[in-house]
XYZ file of C-alpha atoms in Angstrom:
567
model
C 101.059 33.287 8.360
C 101.588 35.881 11.091
C 102.687 38.414 8.484
C 99.378 37.954 6.651
C 97.353 38.425 9.839
C 99.388 41.528 10.711
C 98.802 43.009 7.262
C 95.066 42.323 7.569
C 94.963 44.172 10.890
C 96.766 47.150 9.344
C 94.406 47.236 6.347
C 91.374 46.925 8.629
C 92.583 49.651 10.968
C 93.393 52.290 8.361
C 90.221 51.500 6.383
C 88.023 51.960 9.450
C 89.749 55.225 10.374
C 89.512 56.836 6.931
C 86.034 55.475 6.191
C 84.631 56.660 9.522
C 85.782 60.211 8.770
C 84.220 60.353 5.313
C 80.855 58.945 6.416
C 80.557 61.022 9.577
C 81.698 64.327 8.103
C 80.917 64.160 4.365
C 77.672 62.157 4.655
C 76.518 63.427 8.034
C 72.933 63.966 6.834
C 72.490 60.226 6.219
C 74.826 58.946 8.915
C 72.034 56.831 10.390
C 71.923 54.870 7.106
C 75.606 54.748 6.150
C 77.021 54.630 9.687
C 77.769 50.891 9.549
C 81.025 49.037 10.048
C 80.997 47.508 6.581
C 80.465 50.905 4.919
C 83.362 52.359 6.912
C 85.701 49.616 5.730
C 84.734 49.778 2.048
C 84.846 53.571 2.003
C 88.174 53.614 3.846
C 89.641 51.018 1.523
C 88.629 53.182 -1.436
C 90.305 56.270 0.043
C 93.427 54.303 0.946
C 93.582 53.146 -2.653
C 93.285 56.747 -3.902
C 96.072 57.731 -1.500
C 98.347 54.988 -2.846
C 97.660 56.023 -6.452
C 98.253 59.703 -5.686
C 101.465 58.948 -3.805
C 102.732 56.885 -6.747
C 102.515 59.982 -8.946
C 105.098 61.662 -6.721
C 107.295 58.893 -5.347
C 107.684 55.161 -5.005
C 105.099 53.460 -2.800
C 107.058 52.018 0.092
C 108.218 52.976 3.583
C 107.524 56.718 3.294
C 104.017 56.118 1.953
C 103.256 53.803 4.892
C 104.794 56.208 7.434
C 102.774 59.192 6.218
C 99.589 57.109 6.166
C 100.283 55.955 9.723
C 100.707 59.557 10.915
C 97.476 60.538 9.161
C 95.673 57.644 10.829
C 96.924 58.557 14.322
C 95.966 62.222 13.884
C 92.491 61.283 12.650
C 91.880 59.001 15.643
C 92.774 61.860 17.980
C 90.504 64.251 16.072
C 87.618 61.767 16.106
C 87.970 61.169 19.836
C 87.948 64.887 20.601
C 85.272 66.022 18.133
C 82.822 63.188 18.805
C 83.572 62.981 22.533
C 84.407 59.326 22.244
C 81.237 58.359 20.363
C 83.309 56.663 17.675
C 84.208 53.917 20.145
C 80.528 53.050 20.631
C 80.602 51.307 17.257
C 82.654 48.522 18.831
C 79.792 47.736 21.225
C 77.657 46.626 18.296
C 79.770 43.478 18.173
C 77.696 42.247 21.122
C 74.762 41.823 18.744
C 76.537 38.968 16.958
C 75.448 35.549 18.230
C 77.794 32.713 19.207
C 76.803 30.786 16.088
C 77.730 33.717 13.899
C 81.090 34.047 15.670
C 81.800 30.370 15.012
C 80.937 30.823 11.324
C 83.134 33.917 11.146
C 86.022 32.048 12.755
C 85.985 29.154 10.287
C 85.394 31.410 7.274
C 88.332 33.604 8.300
C 90.553 30.601 9.011
C 89.744 29.070 5.635
C 90.444 32.387 3.891
C 93.770 32.589 5.694
C 94.607 29.083 4.485
C 93.939 30.089 0.874
C 95.882 33.352 1.291
C 99.180 32.165 2.741
C 100.127 30.029 -0.272
C 102.069 31.291 -3.261
C 100.041 32.823 -6.125
C 98.764 30.276 -8.644
C 97.173 32.747 -11.068
C 99.007 32.645 -14.419
C 98.596 36.415 -14.883
C 100.551 37.008 -11.688
C 103.648 35.565 -13.343
C 102.776 37.303 -16.589
C 102.572 40.824 -15.161
C 101.011 41.266 -11.686
C 104.208 40.927 -9.684
C 106.337 43.011 -12.023
C 103.673 45.753 -12.171
C 103.600 45.941 -8.368
C 107.395 45.928 -8.242
C 107.555 48.950 -10.556
C 105.226 50.834 -8.193
C 107.328 49.795 -5.181
C 110.542 50.927 -6.856
C 109.526 53.950 -8.946
C 105.874 54.854 -8.400
C 104.909 55.565 -11.996
C 107.150 55.558 -15.086
C 106.409 57.309 -18.417
C 105.797 54.895 -21.275
C 105.977 51.782 -19.100
C 103.265 50.263 -21.271
C 105.736 50.190 -24.131
C 107.897 47.771 -22.157
C 104.927 45.476 -21.480
C 101.414 46.328 -22.636
C 99.788 44.764 -19.566
C 101.426 47.361 -17.340
C 99.137 49.805 -19.170
C 96.068 48.035 -17.772
C 96.831 50.188 -14.734
C 94.265 48.788 -12.342
C 93.866 51.050 -9.324
C 94.315 47.866 -7.303
C 98.045 47.574 -8.061
C 99.135 50.682 -6.082
C 97.058 49.385 -3.160
C 98.890 46.062 -3.405
C 102.210 47.902 -3.413
C 101.209 49.955 -0.360
C 100.426 46.844 1.679
C 103.155 44.583 0.301
C 105.571 45.753 3.066
C 108.578 44.672 1.001
C 110.600 47.464 2.624
C 109.865 46.017 6.076
C 110.108 42.221 5.757
C 112.249 41.776 2.645
C 109.558 40.176 0.462
C 106.378 41.458 -1.149
C 103.250 40.227 0.596
C 100.238 39.408 -1.571
C 97.588 39.387 1.146
C 95.136 42.119 0.106
C 92.752 39.822 -1.783
C 92.732 37.558 1.252
C 91.646 40.474 3.426
C 88.945 41.441 0.938
C 87.539 37.916 0.780
C 87.616 37.599 4.551
C 85.861 40.944 5.037
C 83.133 40.360 2.468
C 82.578 36.827 3.797
C 82.184 38.132 7.346
C 79.792 40.837 6.149
C 77.719 38.297 4.200
C 77.618 35.900 7.160
C 76.921 38.323 9.981
C 74.188 40.365 8.287
C 72.254 37.531 6.601
C 68.669 36.873 7.681
C 69.330 33.128 7.699
C 70.417 33.403 11.338
C 67.117 34.995 12.357
C 65.034 32.428 10.469
C 63.290 35.274 8.679
C 61.983 35.279 5.130
C 64.940 35.903 2.846
C 65.135 38.953 0.606
C 67.196 39.894 -2.435
C 70.079 41.199 -0.306
C 70.329 37.837 1.488
C 70.602 35.929 -1.791
C 73.301 38.354 -2.940
C 75.189 37.667 0.291
C 74.901 33.934 -0.328
C 76.207 34.646 -3.845
C 79.214 36.374 -2.265
C 80.103 33.162 -0.462
C 79.605 31.102 -3.607
C 81.744 33.466 -5.715
C 84.621 33.466 -3.224
C 84.471 29.686 -2.870
C 84.493 29.228 -6.647
C 87.530 31.506 -7.022
C 89.312 30.376 -3.852
C 92.541 29.408 -5.671
C 92.986 33.044 -6.787
C 92.807 34.491 -3.268
C 96.591 34.425 -2.847
C 97.091 36.289 -6.118
C 97.134 40.092 -6.506
C 94.581 39.823 -9.316
C 92.215 42.781 -9.781
C 89.287 40.533 -10.767
C 88.463 39.629 -7.158
C 88.005 43.185 -5.874
C 86.017 44.186 -8.968
C 83.531 41.337 -8.626
C 83.189 41.681 -4.845
C 82.658 45.435 -5.123
C 79.912 44.940 -7.699
C 78.222 42.357 -5.463
C 78.554 44.619 -2.429
C 77.091 47.627 -4.238
C 74.096 45.570 -5.379
C 73.667 44.096 -1.898
C 73.674 47.492 -0.160
C 71.323 48.896 -2.792
C 68.931 46.028 -2.033
C 69.264 46.635 1.709
C 68.363 50.295 1.273
C 65.317 49.398 -0.835
C 64.215 46.744 1.677
C 64.463 49.331 4.474
C 62.409 51.823 2.416
C 65.233 54.373 2.339
C 63.907 57.243 0.208
C 66.855 59.605 0.626
C 68.904 59.518 -2.600
C 72.202 60.364 -0.886
C 73.002 56.822 0.394
C 72.368 55.519 -3.123
C 74.618 58.308 -4.384
C 77.394 56.993 -2.168
C 76.995 53.568 -3.802
C 77.397 55.282 -7.179
C 80.691 56.722 -5.931
C 81.724 53.135 -5.182
C 80.770 52.328 -8.793
C 83.331 54.890 -9.966
C 85.916 53.218 -7.759
C 85.028 49.790 -9.188
C 85.573 51.128 -12.717
C 89.033 52.400 -11.757
C 89.869 48.919 -10.450
C 88.739 47.312 -13.700
C 87.227 49.117 -16.666
C 84.960 46.148 -17.403
C 82.783 47.243 -14.436
C 81.620 50.287 -16.439
C 78.040 48.980 -16.764
C 77.400 49.879 -13.102
C 77.110 53.502 -14.239
C 73.485 52.508 -14.956
C 72.848 52.773 -11.218
C 73.690 56.489 -11.254
C 70.402 57.318 -12.999
C 67.992 57.142 -10.057
C 69.974 59.073 -7.387
C 71.066 61.666 -9.979
C 67.485 62.314 -11.102
C 66.248 62.487 -7.509
C 68.936 64.921 -6.391
C 68.392 67.180 -9.395
C 64.626 67.006 -8.943
C 64.888 68.128 -5.310
C 67.646 70.672 -6.048
C 70.156 69.049 -3.725
C 73.056 70.868 -5.324
C 75.357 70.497 -2.328
C 74.943 66.717 -2.346
C 75.444 66.593 -6.124
C 78.637 68.647 -5.946
C 79.913 66.567 -3.019
C 79.422 63.263 -4.842
C 80.874 64.638 -8.066
C 83.884 65.976 -6.180
C 84.477 62.617 -4.508
C 84.176 60.905 -7.898
C 86.739 63.298 -9.390
C 89.108 62.638 -6.481
C 88.831 58.907 -7.186
C 89.401 58.974 -10.957
C 91.976 61.780 -11.229
C 95.074 59.853 -10.029
C 93.928 56.781 -11.988
C 93.539 58.755 -15.217
C 96.833 60.538 -14.589
C 98.593 57.199 -14.236
C 96.932 56.029 -17.473
C 98.387 58.959 -19.395
C 101.844 58.603 -17.866
C 102.041 54.843 -18.443
C 100.482 54.607 -21.918
C 100.026 58.129 -23.284
C 96.252 57.576 -23.457
C 93.449 58.554 -21.121
C 91.905 55.066 -21.303
C 93.737 51.888 -22.285
C 93.160 50.051 -24.635
C 91.091 52.654 -26.528
C 93.273 54.625 -28.987
C 90.179 56.468 -30.225
C 90.487 58.752 -27.173
C 93.761 60.358 -28.263
C 94.219 63.623 -26.337
C 97.914 63.821 -25.508
C 100.942 64.332 -27.716
C 103.736 62.800 -25.633
C 106.871 61.086 -26.883
C 106.224 57.945 -24.830
C 102.787 57.293 -26.329
C 102.254 53.621 -27.153
C 101.579 52.806 -30.828
C 97.820 52.822 -31.485
C 98.204 49.470 -33.249
C 99.237 47.860 -29.953
C 96.079 49.068 -28.231
C 93.856 47.948 -31.096
C 95.442 44.497 -31.238
C 95.284 44.076 -27.460
C 91.602 45.042 -27.205
C 90.762 42.531 -29.930
C 92.924 39.852 -28.353
C 91.183 40.279 -24.990
C 87.871 39.785 -26.739
C 88.744 36.686 -28.779
C 90.611 34.936 -25.955
C 87.626 35.441 -23.668
C 85.513 33.784 -26.388
C 87.919 30.807 -26.584
C 88.740 31.686 -30.208
C 92.458 32.592 -29.788
C 92.694 34.205 -33.232
C 92.628 37.989 -33.396
C 91.626 37.858 -37.048
C 88.311 36.337 -35.928
C 87.289 39.169 -33.612
C 84.381 40.162 -35.896
C 82.865 36.692 -35.936
C 79.114 36.752 -35.158
C 77.939 35.232 -31.902
C 76.455 32.111 -33.507
C 79.933 31.087 -34.689
C 81.946 31.485 -31.511
C 79.218 30.827 -28.911
C 79.078 26.973 -29.106
C 82.816 26.513 -28.594
C 82.892 29.199 -25.888
C 79.960 27.610 -24.045
C 81.608 24.181 -23.965
C 84.983 25.546 -22.846
C 83.625 27.877 -20.174
C 81.410 26.931 -17.225
C 78.134 25.708 -18.776
C 76.271 25.397 -15.480
C 77.080 28.974 -14.441
C 76.210 30.269 -17.909
C 72.871 28.426 -17.884
C 72.092 29.769 -14.414
C 72.894 33.253 -15.663
C 70.687 32.840 -18.730
C 67.803 31.561 -16.609
C 68.247 34.509 -14.252
C 68.263 37.092 -17.055
C 65.245 35.566 -18.828
C 63.411 35.087 -15.544
C 63.936 38.700 -14.508
C 62.766 40.012 -17.885
C 59.577 37.910 -17.648
C 58.851 39.010 -14.079
C 59.639 42.630 -14.938
C 57.241 42.687 -17.896
C 54.577 40.858 -15.874
C 54.799 43.396 -13.049
C 54.698 46.317 -15.477
C 51.486 44.955 -16.990
C 49.924 44.378 -13.576
C 51.013 47.573 -11.808
C 51.304 49.803 -14.899
C 54.244 51.701 -13.422
C 58.018 51.551 -13.126
C 59.550 51.538 -9.654
C 62.912 52.951 -10.755
C 64.606 52.724 -7.376
C 63.840 49.003 -7.171
C 63.830 48.003 -10.829
C 67.071 49.703 -11.796
C 69.062 47.041 -9.945
C 67.559 44.337 -12.160
C 68.074 46.496 -15.243
C 71.715 46.873 -14.297
C 72.078 43.118 -13.768
C 70.720 42.373 -17.244
C 72.741 45.160 -18.925
C 75.937 44.019 -17.176
C 75.412 40.377 -18.199
C 74.697 41.267 -21.841
C 77.599 43.741 -22.006
C 79.949 41.117 -20.605
C 78.724 38.489 -23.086
C 79.374 40.680 -26.122
C 82.702 42.126 -24.952
C 85.049 39.741 -23.117
C 82.951 36.823 -21.756
C 85.583 35.110 -19.626
C 83.905 33.641 -16.533
C 86.324 35.206 -14.061
C 85.690 38.607 -15.689
C 81.954 38.428 -15.124
C 80.773 35.529 -12.992
C 78.993 37.983 -10.716
C 77.058 39.446 -13.649
C 75.591 35.994 -14.239
C 74.626 35.608 -10.586
C 72.934 38.959 -9.883
C 69.786 38.528 -12.055
C 69.100 35.101 -10.539
C 69.397 36.487 -7.001
C 66.920 39.226 -7.838
C 64.493 36.687 -9.293
C 64.755 34.431 -6.224
C 64.221 37.364 -3.912
C 61.159 38.486 -5.857
C 59.674 34.976 -5.878
C 60.142 34.568 -2.120
C 58.644 38.004 -1.536
C 55.464 36.980 -3.380
C 55.223 33.347 -2.262
C 53.497 31.720 0.706
C 56.181 29.026 1.171
C 57.359 28.943 4.761
C 60.770 30.526 5.112
C 62.060 27.732 7.383
C 61.662 25.148 4.628
C 63.253 27.440 2.093
C 66.251 28.118 4.331
C 66.844 24.402 4.829
C 66.739 23.809 1.076
C 69.249 26.607 0.441
C 71.588 25.328 3.138
C 71.560 21.785 1.785
C 71.791 22.545 -1.929
C 74.191 25.475 -1.916
C 75.830 26.410 1.338
C 76.801 23.078 2.893
C 78.675 21.696 -0.171
C 80.185 25.120 -0.829
C 81.338 25.522 2.761
C 82.807 22.015 2.766
C 84.851 22.712 -0.351
C 85.993 26.109 0.897
C 87.141 25.039 4.362
C 88.819 21.873 3.066
C 92.148 23.700 2.842
C 92.299 24.682 6.537
C 94.431 21.642 7.328
C 97.204 23.068 5.112
C 97.879 25.834 7.635
C 99.961 23.486 9.790
C 102.353 22.913 6.866
C 102.676 26.612 6.020
C 105.383 29.021 7.239
C 104.552 30.354 10.685
C 105.819 33.893 10.203
C 105.896 34.805 6.514
C 103.586 34.266 3.597
C 104.862 31.965 0.858
C 106.786 34.139 -1.595
C 106.310 34.430 -5.335
C 107.875 31.266 -6.772
C 109.100 31.934 -10.282
C 112.816 31.250 -10.561
C 113.135 30.310 -14.204
C 115.789 30.457 -16.887
C 116.062 34.028 -18.097
C 118.055 35.990 -20.645
C 118.775 39.706 -20.629
C 119.539 42.611 -22.893
C 121.251 45.937 -22.268
C 119.183 48.966 -23.243
C 120.902 52.350 -22.843
C 123.100 50.883 -20.144
C 120.193 49.244 -18.276
C 119.694 45.471 -18.140
C 116.222 44.144 -18.910
C 115.358 40.490 -18.335
C 112.960 38.168 -20.150
C 112.211 34.410 -20.000
C 114.339 32.134 -22.163
C 111.104 30.450 -23.231
C 107.399 31.043 -22.690
C 105.930 34.318 -21.424
C 106.084 33.977 -17.630
C 108.234 36.669 -16.024
C 110.518 35.652 -13.196
C 110.094 37.179 -9.750
C 113.768 37.018 -8.783
C 114.955 39.512 -11.433
C 113.771 43.053 -12.149
C 112.733 44.420 -14.528
C 111.530 41.289 -16.304
C 109.091 41.266 -19.216
C 107.815 38.392 -21.379
C 108.418 39.662 -24.935
C 111.993 40.169 -26.131
C 110.997 41.386 -29.600
C 109.265 44.429 -28.118
C 112.228 45.269 -25.877
C 114.472 45.424 -28.945
C 112.245 48.104 -30.451
C 112.392 50.414 -27.420
C 114.787 52.963 -26.001
C 115.068 54.758 -22.685
C 113.939 58.375 -22.641
C 116.897 59.225 -20.434
C 119.710 57.450 -18.640
C 117.768 55.471 -16.023
C 114.642 53.324 -15.757
C 112.634 56.045 -14.025
C 112.849 58.242 -17.150
C 110.643 55.752 -18.974
C 110.482 54.102 -22.392
C 109.513 55.097 -25.898
C 109.426 53.428 -29.293
C 112.486 53.883 -31.495
C 111.869 56.199 -34.443
C 112.471 53.516 -37.082
C 109.587 51.426 -35.717
C 107.032 54.213 -35.249
C 105.502 53.739 -38.696
C 105.018 49.981 -38.349
C 101.697 48.349 -37.509
C 102.915 46.235 -34.581
C 101.312 44.389 -31.702
C 102.365 43.971 -28.073
C 104.620 41.047 -28.997
C 106.746 43.282 -31.211
C 105.504 41.680 -34.440
C 103.795 43.324 -37.398
C 100.175 42.413 -38.044
């Protein structure tokens, strides 16, 4: 438990330091808008993630990466103190604005998050590939052709190097998996502290999105202890929409703060490619900046976007041989470790059909009316219905307002357009609830906010209804696990717990492990991958694991999938 708290403090500290620098020096012209504690943390977390990815291109992410980052942090604090004459410390005084009731809520939310974090990961994908992917980054940084060994390593979420950076395996002898816990705790605190519920004011769209943050985290509470990339992706999308709403509600006309949110969109895409629909939000700030010839701001945002995606794209090429996995159509590099295109094609189709509850790759072209009924029943019908009502409701309100006002308020309407586009894109690509629950929530929040804005219902009555129907049951479920803290280890987080029967095979003098049955990799052996048939078709590019893997020549002409079978 103490190790988790210590890691949270480290993540918080370095995020604040790096984020403060970017906002105060790169976005100085809109510092009055972006100079907020939550923006510092999100921005700093993004830069820390880019640092971890960049470091992995050169060396393993372990003690040296942490030491260099610590030195950078100390130097930046000294520079801030000197250059701002101590003004940076004034931010801490804003904590006085938080009421005692808010502090109590923050305490219990944080304690409950800690309770969900300290347990061992229960996410099935963690045993399938999360842990082993992080272990490769801890041990080698990045390895050419690693996707050949296990196709899921080629997913290459930007989140995995960040997990490796803050796993502290080199320090305590086990890999912590506490980053998602920190993220949930931070976003919960932000949603609680800044919500208008405390002031008994009429709620706006941003407040409903903050309530949605609590609901999302509560719904996915069992995944908090896992290093899954889904959590950060969904929370980032919610945060971007929430801040966008806040800016609109404050009548912020300057496009630069919105441009910063678009930079966060680029980061979200690097965490999980399924977040690509948020590029829709780029339209308004881009048009405004071009219209007003703000070339410096445009170049600055573009440069920051390039800094974010460059190490991620570089890792993609090194791991899979492709710029974007799993899209073999973008074939730009002729490297000997390139994964067979058939593997990428099969995997992209498998992701789609499994998300639709079909489980047969041959059925990936089935029309929606065939797979939808079974998918609806086997997913979360209530959430899907709420999402459908939200999308339809927003479209109706949008058309109604267009008819009445005869104009499009792009800055305000684009958020709703994004919510609808994201929900529809998710439905027709890989509609697994944990991949897109947030996309189903956003349109409904916008509709509720619009209705409250135009209604004469007293806000006090509305707040009481929301608390009773949504928050109280949700809070009760979420904090129910607090009692488990007393039975948890005092010092260390519960370790990964997969000690299963494994077999092994020697490849070019290197032993590779795989489960004797099933596809869950064990955490007590390394490297361990789930599919033996694929291992038999590979060879090392050199004499050690760090040289990477490639397909043997005799199998290059076969149409195989990630399991090592022909299809």
